[in-house]
Coordinates of C-alpha atoms in Angstrom, one line a residue:
Chain N
M1 CA 54.5 -53.4 27.3
P2 CA 52.3 -50.5 28.1
A3 CA 48.5 -51.3 28.2
L4 CA 47.9 -48.2 26.2
A5 CA 50.3 -46.2 24.1
L6 CA 49.8 -43.2 21.8
Q7 CA 52.8 -42.3 19.6
H8 CA 53.1 -39.0 17.7
V9 CA 49.3 -38.6 17.6
N10 CA 47.9 -35.6 15.8
K11 CA 44.3 -34.6 15.4
V12 CA 43.3 -31.8 13.1
F13 CA 39.7 -30.7 12.5
G14 CA 38.6 -28.6 9.5
H15 CA 40.5 -27.6 6.3
A16 CA 42.6 -24.8 5.0
T17 CA 41.9 -21.6 6.9
N18 CA 39.5 -23.3 9.2
E19 CA 42.1 -25.9 10.2
V20 CA 42.4 -26.4 14.0
T21 CA 45.0 -28.7 15.5
V22 CA 43.5 -30.2 18.6
L23 CA 46.2 -32.7 19.4
D24 CA 49.8 -32.0 18.5
D25 CA 52.3 -34.8 18.5
I26 CA 51.0 -36.5 21.6
N27 CA 53.1 -39.3 23.1
F28 CA 51.5 -41.1 26.0
E29 CA 51.8 -44.4 27.9
A30 CA 49.5 -46.0 30.5
V31 CA 50.8 -49.0 32.3
S32 CA 48.8 -51.8 34.0
G33 CA 48.7 -51.3 37.8
E34 CA 49.0 -47.5 37.5
V35 CA 46.7 -44.5 37.5
S36 CA 47.6 -42.0 34.8
L37 CA 46.2 -38.5 35.2
V38 CA 45.8 -36.1 32.3
I39 CA 45.2 -32.6 33.6
G40 CA 44.2 -29.7 31.5
P41 CA 41.7 -26.9 31.3
S42 CA 38.5 -27.0 29.3
G43 CA 39.1 -27.0 25.6
S44 CA 42.7 -28.3 25.9
G45 CA 41.9 -31.4 23.9
K46 CA 41.4 -33.8 26.9
S47 CA 38.2 -35.5 25.6
T48 CA 39.6 -35.7 22.0
F49 CA 42.6 -37.5 23.5
L50 CA 40.4 -39.9 25.4
T51 CA 38.2 -40.7 22.4
I52 CA 41.2 -41.4 20.3
A53 CA 42.8 -43.5 23.0
G54 CA 39.5 -45.5 23.2
G55 CA 39.2 -46.0 19.5
I56 CA 36.1 -43.9 19.2
Q57 CA 37.9 -41.4 17.0
T58 CA 40.8 -42.0 14.7
P59 CA 43.8 -39.7 14.7
T60 CA 44.9 -37.6 11.7
S61 CA 48.3 -39.2 12.1
G62 CA 50.2 -41.3 14.6
S63 CA 49.3 -44.6 16.1
V64 CA 47.4 -45.9 19.1
M65 CA 48.3 -49.3 20.6
V66 CA 46.1 -51.2 23.0
Q67 CA 48.0 -54.0 24.7
G68 CA 50.3 -54.1 21.7
Q69 CA 47.5 -54.1 19.1
A70 CA 47.4 -51.2 16.7
L71 CA 43.9 -49.8 16.5
D72 CA 44.5 -48.8 12.9
D73 CA 44.6 -52.5 12.0
L74 CA 41.1 -53.1 13.5
S75 CA 37.8 -52.8 11.7
A76 CA 35.0 -50.7 13.3
K77 CA 33.4 -53.9 14.5
D78 CA 36.6 -55.1 16.1
R79 CA 37.1 -51.7 17.8
D80 CA 33.5 -52.0 19.2
A81 CA 34.5 -55.5 20.6
L82 CA 37.7 -54.1 22.0
R83 CA 35.8 -51.3 23.8
L84 CA 33.2 -53.7 25.1
N85 CA 35.7 -56.3 26.3
R86 CA 38.9 -54.5 27.3
I87 CA 38.1 -50.8 27.8
G88 CA 35.7 -49.3 30.2
F89 CA 34.5 -45.8 29.4
I90 CA 33.4 -43.3 32.1
L91 CA 31.9 -40.5 30.1
Q92 CA 31.6 -36.9 31.3
A93 CA 27.8 -36.5 30.9
Y94 CA 24.7 -38.3 29.6
N95 CA 26.5 -41.6 30.3
L96 CA 23.6 -43.7 31.4
V97 CA 20.6 -44.9 29.3
P98 CA 17.7 -42.9 30.7
Y99 CA 15.1 -45.7 30.4
L100 CA 17.1 -48.3 32.2
T101 CA 17.2 -48.6 36.0
V102 CA 20.6 -48.9 37.6
R103 CA 20.2 -52.7 37.7
D104 CA 19.3 -52.8 34.0
Q105 CA 22.4 -50.8 33.1
F106 CA 24.4 -53.8 34.2
T107 CA 21.9 -56.3 32.7
L108 CA 22.4 -54.6 29.3
V109 CA 26.1 -55.3 29.6
D110 CA 25.4 -59.0 30.5
R111 CA 23.1 -59.2 27.4
V112 CA 25.8 -58.1 25.0
K113 CA 28.8 -59.5 26.9
P114 CA 27.6 -62.6 28.8
T115 CA 31.1 -63.5 30.2
G116 CA 33.9 -61.8 32.0
N117 CA 31.8 -59.3 33.9
L118 CA 31.8 -58.9 37.7
D119 CA 29.9 -61.5 39.6
E120 CA 27.0 -60.7 41.9
S121 CA 29.0 -60.3 45.1
A122 CA 31.7 -58.2 43.4
L123 CA 29.1 -55.9 41.9
R124 CA 27.4 -55.5 45.3
H125 CA 30.7 -54.8 46.9
L126 CA 31.5 -52.2 44.2
L127 CA 28.1 -50.5 44.6
E128 CA 28.6 -50.4 48.4
Q129 CA 32.0 -48.9 48.0
L130 CA 30.5 -46.2 45.8
G131 CA 27.6 -45.7 48.1
I132 CA 24.9 -46.5 45.5
A133 CA 23.8 -50.0 46.5
A134 CA 20.4 -48.6 47.6
L135 CA 19.8 -47.0 44.3
I136 CA 19.7 -50.2 42.3
D137 CA 16.1 -49.8 41.2
Q138 CA 16.2 -46.1 40.4
Y139 CA 16.2 -44.5 37.0
P140 CA 18.9 -42.0 36.1
A141 CA 16.4 -39.1 36.2
E142 CA 15.9 -40.0 39.9
L143 CA 19.6 -39.7 40.8
S144 CA 21.6 -36.6 41.7
G145 CA 24.5 -35.6 39.5
G146 CA 27.0 -37.2 41.9
Q147 CA 25.0 -40.4 42.1
T148 CA 24.7 -40.6 38.3
Q149 CA 28.5 -40.2 38.0
R150 CA 29.1 -43.0 40.5
V151 CA 26.7 -45.3 38.7
A152 CA 28.5 -44.5 35.5
I153 CA 31.8 -45.5 37.2
A154 CA 30.3 -48.7 38.4
R155 CA 28.9 -49.5 35.0
A156 CA 32.3 -49.0 33.4
L157 CA 34.0 -51.2 36.0
Y158 CA 31.3 -53.9 35.8
Q159 CA 32.7 -55.0 32.4
N160 CA 35.9 -55.8 34.3
P161 CA 38.0 -54.0 31.6
D162 CA 41.8 -54.1 31.4
I163 CA 41.9 -50.3 30.7
V164 CA 39.6 -47.7 32.2
L165 CA 39.3 -44.4 30.4
A166 CA 37.5 -41.8 32.6
D167 CA 36.4 -38.3 31.4
E168 CA 36.0 -36.0 34.4
P169 CA 34.8 -38.8 36.7
T170 CA 34.7 -36.4 39.7
A171 CA 33.2 -33.4 38.1
A172 CA 29.9 -33.6 40.1
L173 CA 31.4 -34.9 43.4
D174 CA 32.2 -33.3 46.7
S175 CA 35.6 -33.7 48.2
A176 CA 34.7 -36.7 50.3
R177 CA 33.3 -38.5 47.2
V178 CA 36.4 -37.5 45.2
K179 CA 38.5 -39.3 47.8
V180 CA 36.3 -42.4 47.5
V181 CA 36.4 -42.5 43.7
G182 CA 40.2 -41.6 43.6
Q183 CA 40.9 -44.4 46.1
L184 CA 38.6 -46.8 44.2
L185 CA 40.4 -46.2 40.9
R186 CA 43.8 -46.5 42.6
D187 CA 42.8 -49.8 44.4
L188 CA 41.5 -51.1 41.1
A189 CA 44.8 -50.3 39.4
K190 CA 46.9 -51.9 42.2
A191 CA 44.8 -54.8 43.2
H192 CA 43.5 -55.9 39.8
N193 CA 46.4 -54.7 37.7
K194 CA 44.2 -52.3 35.6
A195 CA 45.5 -49.3 33.6
I196 CA 43.5 -46.3 34.7
V197 CA 43.5 -43.1 32.6
V198 CA 41.7 -40.1 34.0
V199 CA 41.4 -36.8 32.1
T200 CA 40.3 -34.1 34.4
H201 CA 40.8 -30.5 35.5
D202 CA 40.2 -31.7 39.1
L203 CA 43.6 -31.3 40.9
R204 CA 42.1 -33.2 43.9
L205 CA 42.8 -36.4 42.1
Q206 CA 46.5 -35.8 41.8
E207 CA 47.3 -37.5 45.1
F208 CA 45.9 -40.8 43.6
A209 CA 47.9 -40.7 40.4
D210 CA 51.1 -42.6 39.7
R211 CA 52.0 -40.4 36.8
T212 CA 50.5 -37.1 35.7
Y213 CA 50.4 -35.5 32.3
A214 CA 49.5 -32.0 31.5
I215 CA 47.7 -31.1 28.4
M216 CA 47.5 -27.5 27.1
D217 CA 46.5 -26.3 23.6
G218 CA 46.8 -29.8 22.3
Q219 CA 50.3 -30.4 23.6
M220 CA 51.0 -33.0 26.3
T221 CA 53.9 -33.1 28.8
L222 CA 54.7 -35.6 31.4
N223 CA 55.2 -33.9 34.8
Chain F
M1 CA 14.1 -57.0 22.7
F2 CA 15.4 -56.1 26.1
L3 CA 16.1 -52.4 25.3
A4 CA 12.9 -52.2 23.2
L5 CA 10.7 -53.4 26.0
R6 CA 12.4 -51.4 28.7
E7 CA 12.0 -48.2 26.8
I8 CA 8.4 -48.8 26.1
R9 CA 7.8 -49.6 29.7
H10 CA 9.5 -46.5 30.9
E11 CA 8.1 -44.1 28.3
K12 CA 4.5 -45.2 28.6
L13 CA 2.9 -42.0 27.5
R14 CA 5.0 -41.5 24.4
Y15 CA 4.6 -45.0 23.2
G16 CA 1.0 -45.1 24.2
L17 CA 0.3 -42.2 22.0
I18 CA 2.2 -43.8 19.1
I19 CA 0.3 -47.1 19.6
G20 CA -2.9 -45.0 19.8
M21 CA -2.1 -43.4 16.5
I22 CA -1.5 -46.8 14.8
V23 CA -4.8 -48.1 16.4
L24 CA -6.8 -45.2 14.9
V25 CA -5.1 -45.6 11.5
S26 CA -5.7 -49.4 11.4
Y27 CA -9.2 -49.0 12.8
L28 CA -10.1 -46.6 10.0
V29 CA -8.6 -48.8 7.3
F30 CA -10.3 -51.9 8.7
I31 CA -13.7 -50.2 9.0
L32 CA -13.5 -48.6 5.5
S33 CA -12.4 -51.9 4.0
G34 CA -15.2 -53.7 5.8
L35 CA -17.8 -51.2 4.5
A36 CA -16.4 -51.3 1.0
Y37 CA -16.3 -55.1 0.9
G38 CA -19.7 -55.3 2.5
L39 CA -21.3 -53.0 0.0
A40 CA -19.6 -54.9 -2.9
Q41 CA -20.9 -58.2 -1.4
Q42 CA -24.5 -56.8 -1.3
N43 CA -24.3 -56.3 -5.0
T44 CA -23.4 -59.9 -5.7
Q45 CA -24.4 -62.1 -2.7
A46 CA -27.3 -63.8 -4.5
I47 CA -25.1 -64.5 -7.5
S48 CA -22.4 -66.0 -5.4
S49 CA -24.9 -68.3 -3.7
W50 CA -25.8 -69.8 -7.0
R51 CA -22.1 -70.7 -7.7
V52 CA -22.5 -70.3 -11.5
D53 CA -19.8 -69.5 -14.0
R54 CA -21.6 -68.0 -17.0
I55 CA -24.8 -66.2 -17.9
A56 CA -26.7 -65.9 -21.2
L57 CA -28.7 -62.8 -22.0
N58 CA -30.6 -61.2 -24.8
K59 CA -28.1 -59.8 -27.3
D60 CA -29.6 -56.4 -27.1
A61 CA -29.6 -56.2 -23.3
N62 CA -26.2 -54.7 -23.0
D63 CA -25.1 -57.5 -20.6
S64 CA -27.8 -56.4 -18.1
L65 CA -30.1 -59.0 -16.5
S66 CA -32.7 -56.4 -15.7
Q67 CA -32.8 -55.2 -19.4
S68 CA -32.8 -58.7 -20.8
V69 CA -35.8 -60.8 -21.7
M70 CA -36.0 -63.8 -23.9
T71 CA -38.9 -65.4 -25.7
K72 CA -39.7 -69.1 -25.5
Q73 CA -38.7 -69.3 -29.2
V74 CA -35.2 -68.1 -28.4
A75 CA -34.9 -70.0 -25.2
D76 CA -36.0 -73.2 -26.7
K77 CA -33.0 -73.1 -29.0
V78 CA -30.8 -73.6 -25.9
K79 CA -30.7 -77.1 -24.6
L80 CA -30.7 -76.9 -20.9
T81 CA -28.9 -79.5 -18.8
S82 CA -28.8 -80.0 -15.1
H83 CA -26.0 -77.3 -15.1
E84 CA -28.3 -74.5 -16.3
A85 CA -31.2 -72.6 -14.9
Y86 CA -33.7 -69.9 -16.1
L87 CA -33.8 -66.6 -14.2
G88 CA -36.4 -63.9 -14.5
Q89 CA -35.5 -60.7 -12.8
T90 CA -37.6 -57.6 -12.1
G91 CA -37.5 -54.8 -9.5
V92 CA -40.5 -54.8 -7.1
V93 CA -41.8 -53.0 -4.1
A94 CA -43.0 -55.5 -1.4
K95 CA -45.6 -54.6 1.2
A96 CA -47.3 -56.6 3.9
K97 CA -50.1 -55.4 6.1
G98 CA -48.7 -53.4 9.0
Q99 CA -45.2 -53.4 7.6
A100 CA -43.1 -50.8 5.8
K101 CA -42.6 -51.0 2.0
L102 CA -39.4 -52.7 0.9
S103 CA -37.7 -52.3 -2.5
A104 CA -36.5 -55.6 -3.7
Q105 CA -35.4 -57.7 -6.6
F106 CA -37.8 -60.4 -7.6
L107 CA -36.1 -63.5 -9.1
G108 CA -38.3 -66.0 -10.9
I109 CA -36.8 -69.5 -10.9
D110 CA -37.8 -73.0 -11.9
R111 CA -38.2 -75.5 -9.1
D112 CA -36.5 -78.2 -11.2
Q113 CA -33.4 -76.3 -11.8
L114 CA -30.1 -75.7 -10.1
V115 CA -30.7 -72.2 -8.6
Y116 CA -33.7 -73.5 -6.7
R117 CA -31.7 -76.6 -5.6
R118 CA -28.8 -74.4 -4.3
L119 CA -30.9 -72.1 -2.2
K120 CA -30.2 -72.4 1.5
V121 CA -33.2 -71.8 3.8
T122 CA -32.6 -70.3 7.2
A123 CA -36.2 -70.6 8.3
G124 CA -39.3 -72.1 6.8
H125 CA -39.0 -73.9 3.4
K126 CA -38.5 -73.3 -0.3
P127 CA -41.6 -72.2 -2.3
T128 CA -43.5 -75.2 -3.7
K129 CA -46.5 -73.3 -5.1
A130 CA -46.8 -70.3 -7.5
N131 CA -48.1 -67.9 -4.7
Q132 CA -45.2 -68.7 -2.3
I133 CA -42.0 -66.7 -2.0
L134 CA -38.6 -67.2 -0.3
V135 CA -37.2 -63.9 0.9
D136 CA -33.9 -62.5 2.2
D137 CA -33.3 -62.4 5.9
S138 CA -33.4 -58.6 5.8
F139 CA -37.2 -58.8 5.5
K140 CA -37.1 -60.5 8.9
D141 CA -35.0 -57.6 10.2
N142 CA -37.7 -55.2 8.9
G143 CA -40.5 -56.9 10.8
Y144 CA -41.7 -59.4 8.2
H145 CA -42.6 -63.0 9.4
L146 CA -43.1 -66.4 8.0
G147 CA -46.7 -66.7 6.7
D148 CA -47.0 -62.9 6.0
K149 CA -49.0 -62.2 2.9
V150 CA -47.1 -59.7 0.7
T151 CA -48.3 -57.7 -2.3
L152 CA -45.7 -57.0 -5.0
N153 CA -45.9 -53.8 -7.0
A154 CA -49.4 -53.2 -5.7
A155 CA -50.6 -55.9 -8.0
D156 CA -53.8 -57.8 -7.2
G157 CA -52.2 -61.0 -6.1
Q158 CA -50.8 -61.8 -2.7
Y159 CA -47.8 -64.0 -2.0
R160 CA -47.1 -65.8 1.2
I161 CA -43.6 -65.8 2.7
V162 CA -42.8 -69.5 3.3
G163 CA -39.1 -69.1 4.0
F164 CA -36.1 -66.9 4.7
T165 CA -32.7 -67.2 3.1
H166 CA -29.4 -65.7 4.2
N167 CA -27.2 -63.3 2.1
A168 CA -29.6 -63.0 -0.8
K169 CA -28.9 -59.5 -2.1
L170 CA -28.6 -58.3 -5.7
S171 CA -27.6 -54.7 -6.5
V172 CA -27.8 -53.9 -2.7
A173 CA -31.5 -54.9 -2.7
P174 CA -33.0 -57.9 -0.9
V175 CA -34.0 -60.7 -3.2
I176 CA -37.4 -62.4 -3.3
Y177 CA -37.4 -65.8 -5.0
G178 CA -40.6 -67.0 -6.6
S179 CA -41.8 -68.7 -9.7
L180 CA -41.2 -67.7 -13.3
G181 CA -44.9 -67.4 -13.7
T182 CA -45.0 -64.7 -11.0
W183 CA -42.1 -63.0 -12.7
R184 CA -44.1 -62.8 -15.9
T185 CA -47.1 -61.4 -14.0
L186 CA -45.0 -58.8 -12.3
S187 CA -43.2 -57.9 -15.6
H188 CA -46.5 -57.8 -17.5
L189 CA -45.3 -60.4 -20.0
T190 CA -47.2 -63.0 -21.8
P191 CA -46.5 -66.7 -21.5
D192 CA -44.5 -66.3 -24.8
F193 CA -41.6 -65.1 -22.7
Q194 CA -39.4 -67.6 -20.9
A195 CA -36.9 -65.7 -18.7
S196 CA -34.5 -62.8 -18.4
G197 CA -31.4 -65.0 -18.7
I198 CA -29.9 -68.4 -18.3
V199 CA -27.1 -69.1 -15.8
S200 CA -24.8 -72.1 -16.1
T201 CA -22.1 -73.8 -14.0
R202 CA -20.3 -74.8 -17.2
A203 CA -17.3 -72.6 -18.0
N204 CA -17.7 -73.3 -21.7
F205 CA -21.5 -72.7 -21.8
K206 CA -22.7 -70.9 -24.9
A207 CA -26.3 -70.2 -26.0
K208 CA -27.1 -69.9 -29.6
G209 CA -28.7 -66.5 -30.4
L210 CA -27.8 -65.1 -27.0
S211 CA -25.0 -63.1 -25.6
T212 CA -23.0 -65.3 -23.2
L213 CA -20.5 -63.9 -20.7
P214 CA -18.6 -65.0 -17.6
M215 CA -20.1 -64.0 -14.3
S216 CA -17.1 -61.8 -13.4
K217 CA -17.8 -59.6 -16.5
F218 CA -21.5 -59.7 -15.7
I219 CA -20.9 -58.6 -12.1
N220 CA -18.6 -55.8 -13.3
K221 CA -21.5 -54.6 -15.5
L222 CA -24.0 -54.5 -12.7
P223 CA -25.3 -50.9 -12.5
G224 CA -23.0 -48.8 -10.3
Y225 CA -20.9 -51.8 -9.2
S226 CA -17.6 -50.9 -11.0
A227 CA -17.9 -47.2 -10.2
Q228 CA -18.5 -47.9 -6.5
N229 CA -15.7 -50.4 -6.3
T230 CA -13.3 -48.2 -8.0
T231 CA -14.2 -45.3 -5.7
F232 CA -13.7 -47.4 -2.6
S233 CA -10.5 -49.0 -3.9
F234 CA -9.0 -45.6 -4.5
M235 CA -10.2 -44.3 -1.1
I236 CA -8.7 -47.3 0.7
G237 CA -5.5 -47.2 -1.5
F238 CA -4.9 -43.5 -0.7
L239 CA -5.7 -44.0 2.9
M240 CA -3.3 -46.9 3.1
V241 CA -0.5 -44.9 1.4
I242 CA -1.1 -41.9 3.7
A243 CA -1.4 -44.1 6.8
M244 CA 1.9 -45.8 5.8
V245 CA 3.7 -42.6 5.3
V246 CA 2.4 -41.2 8.7
I247 CA 3.4 -44.4 10.5
A248 CA 6.8 -44.4 8.8
V249 CA 7.4 -40.7 9.6
F250 CA 6.5 -41.3 13.3
L251 CA 8.8 -44.2 13.7
Y252 CA 11.6 -42.3 11.9
I253 CA 11.2 -39.3 14.3
L254 CA 11.1 -41.7 17.2
T255 CA 14.4 -43.3 16.1
M256 CA 16.1 -40.0 15.5
Q257 CA 15.1 -38.9 19.0
K258 CA 17.0 -41.9 20.4
L259 CA 20.3 -41.1 18.7
P260 CA 21.9 -39.5 21.8
N261 CA 21.2 -42.6 23.8
Y262 CA 22.5 -44.7 20.9
A263 CA 25.7 -42.6 20.9
V264 CA 26.2 -43.4 24.6
L265 CA 25.7 -47.1 23.9
R266 CA 28.1 -47.1 20.9
A267 CA 30.7 -45.4 23.1
Q268 CA 30.3 -48.2 25.6
G269 CA 31.0 -50.7 22.8
I270 CA 27.4 -51.9 22.3
P271 CA 27.4 -53.3 18.7
A272 CA 25.4 -51.3 16.1
K273 CA 23.6 -54.6 15.2
V274 CA 22.0 -54.6 18.7
L275 CA 20.8 -51.1 18.2
V276 CA 19.3 -51.8 14.8
T277 CA 17.6 -55.0 16.0
T278 CA 16.2 -53.0 19.0
T279 CA 14.8 -50.3 16.7
V280 CA 13.2 -52.7 14.3
T281 CA 11.8 -55.0 17.1
Q282 CA 10.4 -52.0 18.8
A283 CA 8.7 -50.8 15.6
L284 CA 7.2 -54.2 15.1
L285 CA 6.0 -54.4 18.7
L286 CA 4.3 -51.0 18.4
V287 CA 2.7 -51.8 15.0
V288 CA 1.5 -55.3 16.1
A289 CA 0.0 -53.8 19.3
G290 CA -1.7 -51.1 17.3
L291 CA -3.1 -53.6 14.8
V292 CA -4.3 -56.0 17.5
I293 CA -6.1 -53.2 19.4
G294 CA -7.4 -51.8 16.1
A295 CA -8.8 -55.3 15.1
G296 CA -10.4 -55.6 18.5
L297 CA -12.1 -52.2 18.1
T298 CA -13.2 -53.2 14.7
L299 CA -14.7 -56.4 16.0
A300 CA -16.5 -54.5 18.7
T301 CA -17.9 -52.1 16.1
V302 CA -19.1 -54.9 13.9
L303 CA -21.0 -56.3 16.8
A304 CA -22.5 -52.9 17.6
V305 CA -23.5 -51.6 14.2
P306 CA -27.1 -52.2 13.1
A307 CA -27.7 -55.3 10.9
G308 CA -28.6 -53.1 7.9
V309 CA -25.1 -51.6 7.7
P310 CA -23.2 -53.5 5.0
M311 CA -20.0 -54.6 6.7
S312 CA -18.2 -57.7 5.7
F313 CA -14.6 -58.8 5.9
N314 CA -12.4 -60.7 3.5
L315 CA -9.5 -62.5 5.1
P316 CA -7.0 -62.1 2.2
L317 CA -7.8 -58.3 2.0
L318 CA -7.4 -57.9 5.8
G319 CA -4.2 -59.9 5.6
A320 CA -2.9 -57.6 2.9
V321 CA -3.9 -54.5 5.0
N322 CA -2.2 -55.9 8.1
G323 CA 0.9 -56.9 6.1
G324 CA 1.1 -53.4 4.5
I325 CA 0.9 -51.6 7.8
L326 CA 3.4 -54.0 9.4
L327 CA 5.8 -53.6 6.5
T328 CA 5.4 -49.8 6.8
G329 CA 6.5 -50.0 10.4
V330 CA 9.6 -52.0 9.5
V331 CA 10.5 -49.6 6.7
G332 CA 9.9 -46.6 9.0
A333 CA 12.3 -48.1 11.5
L334 CA 14.8 -49.1 8.8
I335 CA 15.1 -45.7 7.1
P336 CA 17.4 -44.3 9.8
V337 CA 19.5 -47.5 10.0
K338 CA 22.4 -45.8 8.2
V339 CA 22.2 -43.0 10.8
I340 CA 22.3 -45.5 13.6
L341 CA 25.2 -47.3 12.1
N342 CA 27.1 -44.0 11.8
V343 CA 26.0 -42.5 15.1
D344 CA 29.0 -40.6 16.5
P345 CA 29.8 -41.4 20.1
V346 CA 31.9 -38.3 20.2
S347 CA 28.7 -36.3 20.0
V348 CA 27.9 -37.1 23.6
M349 CA 31.4 -36.6 25.0
G350 CA 32.3 -33.2 26.3
G351 CA 35.5 -31.4 25.2

């Protein structure tokens, strides 16, 4: 059973003459233990795909299944719980709460989800892997773009989710850091049996992917 | 609470300004309420100290003690018990050697009756002779002393201050308690006149041939009392409404500014309930902090203002003011709840 599956998903915005089809009959599968890459240019529908896959948006038609559970069958509250417990989101921008230090970003997760998160040593190891262990008491405004992105990755992984949905996680990183993040995501998939889905236009991540989809004008193809 | 406190700690200037605004609003409302209540008290302090329920006046006096006078013939028709007392009121100007003139209300009372019994002396003793008077503490504040000889209305006689009493004011003027005989002298009345009115602690007291009314009605008919109270009530009422709207608008704007952060948190699966609780808790913290500092400033002001400034506080009134401002804060934070519940995480995600 795939960890995440989208079947015949369409997403249409607007009405009548203003109607725009952003996703057109998308079929997608992400399997536990694999990194799935969705590559496409800006405006191709990548982020819309990701928000629908994570239950933030609902499709106009088609179905989204998370570990065999159809998102259509879940209430908004249950979809929140699903995101908090089983899906980790790495957003493209503005993905940290500005008035919380790096440490407090994790404390907040503990407050709303007291169990199932990484323990202290696993978190320290993750922060060291990402090269941000020394930034634990910094506020997001005190971090560079790359550091912010790495903290956002750590925050998403801290919840220990079964599925990680990442929106351009390497957009602000240099090539060396891209390799670190790519390898981290790959290790996470292999060692911890996570399903990792990355939407990006960064071709440098291709070497870490088990399967690669291309998205263009709302249509997706498996390469 | 966690998010609410962390945000306040991080955004010290912004939240400091909001607390400052609430402090100023609450301080203004507290001071104005204190002044209004203090002034109202100065109209009726003396009456309150007698703890009476009804008053009987001359039928033609239009329910005014200062306009009322009753002859012995009329007064004798009323059988007085230990629950009643005669009162003779007249306005006077008091002057002691070397002291400034003071406008006051002279109240003639009988030493065997309840008003005399209920007087509380803060210094000296109650008058025991016709030429002795007991005066309000404000005389002391104006330089008068025990033993001073005072002339009243520039009449020939002199009256010795034998005691001071606290909170003895009538129609915002200090009260001088003396004998009914002195009242007659000052009012240029013959011994045929008994008093201005009769007060009673009995709720069903009625005096034949006289107009009898409850003290609440009598107080409302004190010259200027109702007009002054109505004016202050409207001022405080309008101030409260405007203050409430201002606080609610500030908290609403504050919440709207946080929506992008809330969108991020919603995308991460943080339940909407947590965000609503955070918003309301934060509003309560800000308002409570503002009220506490405002109350502290008010207390400091009360200690600093001169004794002559009529400022007094009524706990139920203060409680209502605090409750109203607190409620406003909650309402201001709750207005955008629907927006918080519907905040769209997609709005913070790029395309």
